[in-house]
Amino acid sequence: MAKLTQELQTDHFQNEWQKAHLNIMFTAGWLKSHLLKQLKPHQVSLEQYNVLRILRGKHPESVCLKDISERMIDRNSNTTRIIQKLETKGLVHKSNSVEDRRELSIVISLEGLSLLEKAEQSVENQHLQWANLTETEAQLLNALLDKLRG
């Protein structure tokens, strides 16, 4: 990937903070588009992939809809709709919670686990794009991004 100034075809920024802000937004879009290419053959969206990863982290336990929503990368995602699509595909099972019948409990299915494993092999190709960062640089990047979010 070219430098931000080449990608945006400008080298004029108000200050380094504005340049960093634009660089983060541009890079997020770049990463998202590459990740979408890796997930497309598996017929799963980024949001569905995120839900499956959340559910796998608790497997074999179920997770309530509220907890999934709180752990989503994009907090504006329509988690109910995402769960419905995953259930239609047979990738999750949902039921009413034993403790609170108003609450849904969701668990990843064996099909969901299998698809997630295959998708993650494809996603690993995306991570190879990061090979130009050393582990120390990746740690520094993580620390700076955490600091930015306060």
One Martini backbone bead per residue (centre of mass of N, CA, C, O) as a GRO file, in nm:
protein
  150
    1MET     BB    1   0.098   0.035   0.020
    2ALA     BB    2   0.069   0.350   0.006
    3LYS     BB    3   0.091   0.645   0.094
    4LEU     BB    4  -0.131   0.873   0.191
    5THR     BB    5  -0.047   1.099  -0.006
    6GLN     BB    6  -0.093   0.915  -0.255
    7GLU     BB    7  -0.385   0.818  -0.210
    8LEU     BB    8  -0.497   1.133  -0.171
    9GLN     BB    9  -0.332   1.343  -0.338
   10THR     BB   10  -0.178   1.472  -0.076
   11ASP     BB   11   0.028   1.708   0.149
   12HIS     BB   12  -0.219   1.859   0.288
   13PHE     BB   13  -0.230   1.941   0.630
   14GLN     BB   14  -0.308   2.093   0.918
   15ASN     BB   15  -0.195   1.835   1.079
   16GLU     BB   16  -0.097   1.545   1.235
   17TRP     BB   17  -0.380   1.472   1.345
   18GLN     BB   18  -0.530   1.475   1.079
   19LYS     BB   19  -0.353   1.269   0.939
   20ALA     BB   20  -0.404   1.040   1.141
   21HIS     BB   21  -0.707   1.028   1.109
   22LEU     BB   22  -0.708   0.964   0.804
   23ASN     BB   23  -0.527   0.713   0.824
   24ILE     BB   24  -0.715   0.542   0.996
   25MET     BB   25  -0.962   0.549   0.809
   26PHE     BB   26  -0.824   0.439   0.555
   27THR     BB   27  -0.712   0.176   0.682
   28ALA     BB   28  -0.981   0.056   0.769
   29GLY     BB   29  -1.094   0.031   0.482
   30TRP     BB   30  -0.866  -0.145   0.369
   31LEU     BB   31  -0.900  -0.382   0.566
   32LYS     BB   32  -1.198  -0.440   0.510
   33SER     BB   33  -1.174  -0.509   0.207
   34HIS     BB   34  -0.979  -0.749   0.248
   35LEU     BB   35  -1.160  -0.915   0.439
   36LEU     BB   36  -1.402  -0.948   0.249
   37LYS     BB   37  -1.248  -1.120   0.041
   38GLN     BB   38  -1.200  -1.360   0.244
   39LEU     BB   39  -1.521  -1.407   0.315
   40LYS     BB   40  -1.687  -1.448   0.054
   41PRO     BB   41  -1.658  -1.766   0.005
   42HIS     BB   42  -1.829  -1.807   0.295
   43GLN     BB   43  -2.085  -1.631   0.317
   44VAL     BB   44  -1.976  -1.388   0.515
   45SER     BB   45  -1.986  -1.137   0.719
   46LEU     BB   46  -1.834  -0.940   0.938
   47GLU     BB   47  -2.057  -0.958   1.154
   48GLN     BB   48  -2.089  -1.266   1.149
   49TYR     BB   49  -1.798  -1.328   1.219
   50ASN     BB   50  -1.801  -1.187   1.492
   51VAL     BB   51  -2.023  -1.360   1.623
   52LEU     BB   52  -1.884  -1.635   1.591
   53ARG     BB   53  -1.639  -1.560   1.767
   54ILE     BB   54  -1.793  -1.502   2.025
   55LEU     BB   55  -1.930  -1.783   2.051
   56ARG     BB   56  -1.670  -1.953   2.054
   57GLY     BB   57  -1.556  -1.828   2.323
   58LYS     BB   58  -1.816  -1.985   2.486
   59HIS     BB   59  -1.788  -2.256   2.402
   60PRO     BB   60  -2.079  -2.432   2.489
   61GLU     BB   61  -2.196  -2.182   2.564
   62SER     BB   62  -2.418  -1.939   2.596
   63VAL     BB   63  -2.543  -1.622   2.457
   64CYS     BB   64  -2.659  -1.321   2.492
   65LEU     BB   65  -2.756  -1.065   2.300
   66LYS     BB   66  -2.638  -0.834   2.470
   67ASP     BB   67  -2.344  -0.945   2.484
   68ILE     BB   68  -2.292  -0.940   2.186
   69SER     BB   69  -2.342  -0.639   2.133
   70GLU     BB   70  -2.108  -0.542   2.335
   71ARG     BB   71  -1.875  -0.711   2.150
   72MET     BB   72  -1.890  -0.556   1.909
   73ILE     BB   73  -1.719  -0.371   1.690
   74ASP     BB   74  -1.999  -0.277   1.577
   75ARG     BB   75  -2.233  -0.121   1.780
   76ASN     BB   76  -2.453  -0.070   1.526
   77SER     BB   77  -2.542  -0.341   1.501
   78ASN     BB   78  -2.790  -0.582   1.400
   79THR     BB   79  -2.801  -0.850   1.590
   80THR     BB   80  -3.072  -0.982   1.538
   81ARG     BB   81  -3.037  -1.010   1.228
   82ILE     BB   82  -2.775  -1.170   1.233
   83ILE     BB   83  -2.885  -1.415   1.387
   84GLN     BB   84  -3.104  -1.490   1.185
   85LYS     BB   85  -2.909  -1.550   0.949
   86LEU     BB   86  -2.744  -1.769   1.098
   87GLU     BB   87  -2.984  -1.957   1.149
   88THR     BB   88  -3.065  -2.002   0.852
   89LYS     BB   89  -2.766  -2.132   0.799
   90GLY     BB   90  -2.696  -2.314   1.068
   91LEU     BB   91  -2.474  -2.157   1.275
   92VAL     BB   92  -2.711  -2.125   1.487
   93HIS     BB   93  -2.868  -2.131   1.813
   94LYS     BB   94  -3.191  -2.053   1.952
   95SER     BB   95  -3.322  -1.949   2.279
   96ASN     BB   96  -3.472  -1.937   2.563
   97SER     BB   97  -3.409  -1.842   2.860
   98VAL     BB   98  -3.420  -1.983   3.169
   99GLU     BB   99  -3.404  -1.722   3.352
  100ASP     BB  100  -3.512  -1.538   3.089
  101ARG     BB  101  -3.769  -1.552   2.857
  102ARG     BB  102  -3.694  -1.268   2.711
  103GLU     BB  103  -3.427  -1.407   2.654
  104LEU     BB  104  -3.167  -1.486   2.442
  105SER     BB  105  -3.001  -1.786   2.344
  106ILE     BB  106  -2.673  -1.840   2.204
  107VAL     BB  107  -2.530  -2.091   1.978
  108ILE     BB  108  -2.293  -2.256   1.825
  109SER     BB  109  -2.256  -2.460   1.572
  110LEU     BB  110  -2.091  -2.696   1.401
  111GLU     BB  111  -2.112  -2.540   1.136
  112GLY     BB  112  -1.999  -2.275   1.252
  113LEU     BB  113  -1.724  -2.386   1.335
  114SER     BB  114  -1.637  -2.479   1.055
  115LEU     BB  115  -1.660  -2.211   0.905
  116LEU     BB  116  -1.470  -2.050   1.090
  117GLU     BB  117  -1.217  -2.213   1.033
  118LYS     BB  118  -1.207  -2.151   0.729
  119ALA     BB  119  -1.214  -1.843   0.746
  120GLU     BB  120  -0.951  -1.813   0.918
  121GLN     BB  121  -0.762  -1.913   0.698
  122SER     BB  122  -0.820  -1.673   0.512
  123VAL     BB  123  -0.753  -1.442   0.717
  124GLU     BB  124  -0.454  -1.508   0.747
  125ASN     BB  125  -0.380  -1.373   0.481
  126GLN     BB  126  -0.424  -1.088   0.589
  127HIS     BB  127  -0.196  -1.098   0.809
  128LEU     BB  128   0.041  -1.106   0.602
  129GLN     BB  129   0.029  -0.797   0.545
  130TRP     BB  130   0.182  -0.747   0.835
  131ALA     BB  131   0.485  -0.840   0.780
  132ASN     BB  132   0.603  -0.532   0.780
  133LEU     BB  133   0.565  -0.586   1.083
  134THR     BB  134   0.674  -0.604   1.375
  135GLU     BB  135   0.602  -0.700   1.685
  136THR     BB  136   0.686  -0.433   1.814
  137GLU     BB  137   0.519  -0.252   1.624
  138ALA     BB  138   0.245  -0.380   1.695
  139GLN     BB  139   0.255  -0.304   1.994
  140LEU     BB  140   0.274   0.000   1.949
  141LEU     BB  141   0.015   0.031   1.789
  142ASN     BB  142  -0.173  -0.074   2.011
  143ALA     BB  143  -0.097   0.138   2.224
  144LEU     BB  144  -0.177   0.390   2.057
  145LEU     BB  145  -0.475   0.311   2.009
  146ASP     BB  146  -0.551   0.289   2.306
  147LYS     BB  147  -0.474   0.581   2.378
  148LEU     BB  148  -0.669   0.723   2.185
  149ARG     BB  149  -0.930   0.591   2.337
  150GLY     BB  150  -0.852   0.618   2.660
   0.00000   0.00000   0.00000
